Amino acid sequence: MLTEVILSALFFTLIGIAYVKGYDMVKSHTPEHLVHFYLIMAVVRMLLIGTIVALYVLFAKNREDAIRFAIIVLIMYAMTMVVTLKLRH
């Protein structure tokens, strides 16, 4: 379970970096499209996280581990949303 948590933290770090860099780029070139950028990134994040959780649940041998993993990922997703909104808004 420790490996999954570490990989999830790395995944969320990469998603956060992509959001911050993308936000900076959109803001410097076309600030009127920031709303579109945010909505697109929100959809991409939800799809990626949903896919990761679904794949883990599909391949997990233990139901309790799958539930714990899904809870951890959802908490990390909420924290990522809060941090990225605090950083850029």
Tab-separated table of C-alpha atoms in Angstrom:
chain	number	residue	atom	x	y	z
A	1	MET	CA	0.000	0.000	0.000
A	2	LEU	CA	2.941	2.334	0.588
A	3	THR	CA	3.959	2.068	-3.059
A	4	GLU	CA	0.487	3.069	-4.191
A	5	VAL	CA	0.488	6.103	-1.909
A	6	ILE	CA	3.921	7.224	-3.130
A	7	LEU	CA	2.941	6.771	-6.778
A	8	SER	CA	-0.335	8.619	-6.178
A	9	ALA	CA	1.499	11.511	-4.536
A	10	LEU	CA	3.880	11.665	-7.506
A	11	PHE	CA	0.922	11.580	-9.905
A	12	PHE	CA	-0.829	14.434	-8.096
A	13	THR	CA	2.400	16.418	-7.991
A	14	LEU	CA	2.718	16.072	-11.768
A	15	ILE	CA	-0.912	17.081	-12.278
A	16	GLY	CA	-0.380	20.110	-10.038
A	17	ILE	CA	2.755	21.153	-11.899
A	18	ALA	CA	0.957	20.787	-15.233
A	19	TYR	CA	-1.877	22.973	-13.941
A	20	VAL	CA	0.413	25.704	-12.617
A	21	LYS	CA	2.581	25.808	-15.753
A	22	GLY	CA	-0.474	25.716	-18.025
A	23	TYR	CA	-2.163	28.456	-16.022
A	24	ASP	CA	0.905	30.674	-16.304
A	25	MET	CA	1.148	30.069	-20.042
A	26	VAL	CA	-2.547	30.744	-20.713
A	27	LYS	CA	-2.493	33.820	-18.482
A	28	SER	CA	0.495	35.297	-20.302
A	29	HIS	CA	-0.830	34.630	-23.831
A	30	THR	CA	-4.629	34.794	-23.639
A	31	PRO	CA	-5.953	35.618	-20.166
A	32	GLU	CA	-9.547	35.648	-21.391
A	33	HIS	CA	-9.327	31.871	-21.868
A	34	LEU	CA	-8.424	31.102	-18.234
A	35	VAL	CA	-11.953	29.905	-17.530
A	36	HIS	CA	-11.784	27.462	-20.424
A	37	PHE	CA	-8.376	26.260	-19.303
A	38	TYR	CA	-9.624	25.642	-15.779
A	39	LEU	CA	-12.663	23.685	-17.000
A	40	ILE	CA	-10.578	21.593	-19.399
A	41	MET	CA	-8.024	20.810	-16.681
A	42	ALA	CA	-10.820	19.886	-14.254
A	43	VAL	CA	-12.256	17.416	-16.761
A	44	VAL	CA	-8.814	15.966	-17.524
A	45	ARG	CA	-8.058	15.557	-13.808
A	46	MET	CA	-11.392	13.867	-13.142
A	47	LEU	CA	-10.961	11.477	-16.063
A	48	LEU	CA	-7.391	10.566	-15.115
A	49	ILE	CA	-8.221	10.038	-11.459
A	50	GLY	CA	-11.370	8.075	-12.266
A	51	THR	CA	-9.409	5.858	-14.631
A	52	ILE	CA	-6.659	5.214	-12.078
A	53	VAL	CA	-9.150	4.348	-9.336
A	54	ALA	CA	-11.178	2.119	-11.666
A	55	LEU	CA	-8.066	0.249	-12.817
A	56	TYR	CA	-6.854	-0.239	-9.256
A	57	VAL	CA	-10.256	-1.516	-8.121
A	58	LEU	CA	-10.417	-3.809	-11.144
A	59	PHE	CA	-7.008	-5.368	-10.494
A	60	ALA	CA	-6.978	-5.279	-6.684
A	61	LYS	CA	-7.088	-8.648	-4.994
A	62	ASN	CA	-8.421	-7.264	-1.725
A	63	ARG	CA	-11.618	-5.208	-1.468
A	64	GLU	CA	-10.462	-3.358	1.655
A	65	ASP	CA	-7.270	-2.221	-0.084
A	66	ALA	CA	-9.290	-0.992	-3.041
A	67	ILE	CA	-11.594	1.020	-0.766
A	68	ARG	CA	-8.634	2.495	1.144
A	69	PHE	CA	-6.899	3.397	-2.119
A	70	ALA	CA	-10.021	5.075	-3.504
A	71	ILE	CA	-10.448	7.104	-0.296
A	72	ILE	CA	-6.790	8.161	-0.289
A	73	VAL	CA	-6.952	9.222	-3.940
A	74	LEU	CA	-10.148	11.215	-3.410
A	75	ILE	CA	-8.630	12.990	-0.399
A	76	MET	CA	-5.493	13.753	-2.406
A	77	TYR	CA	-7.661	15.025	-5.277
A	78	ALA	CA	-9.495	17.383	-2.935
A	79	MET	CA	-6.192	18.623	-1.511
A	80	THR	CA	-4.831	19.183	-5.028
A	81	MET	CA	-7.901	21.208	-5.961
A	82	VAL	CA	-7.572	23.376	-2.856
A	83	VAL	CA	-3.838	23.933	-3.313
A	84	THR	CA	-4.061	24.825	-7.011
A	85	LEU	CA	-6.959	27.200	-6.377
A	86	LYS	CA	-5.080	28.877	-3.516
A	87	LEU	CA	-1.920	29.222	-5.587
A	88	ARG	CA	-3.489	30.823	-8.646
A	89	HIS	CA	-6.656	32.621	-7.520
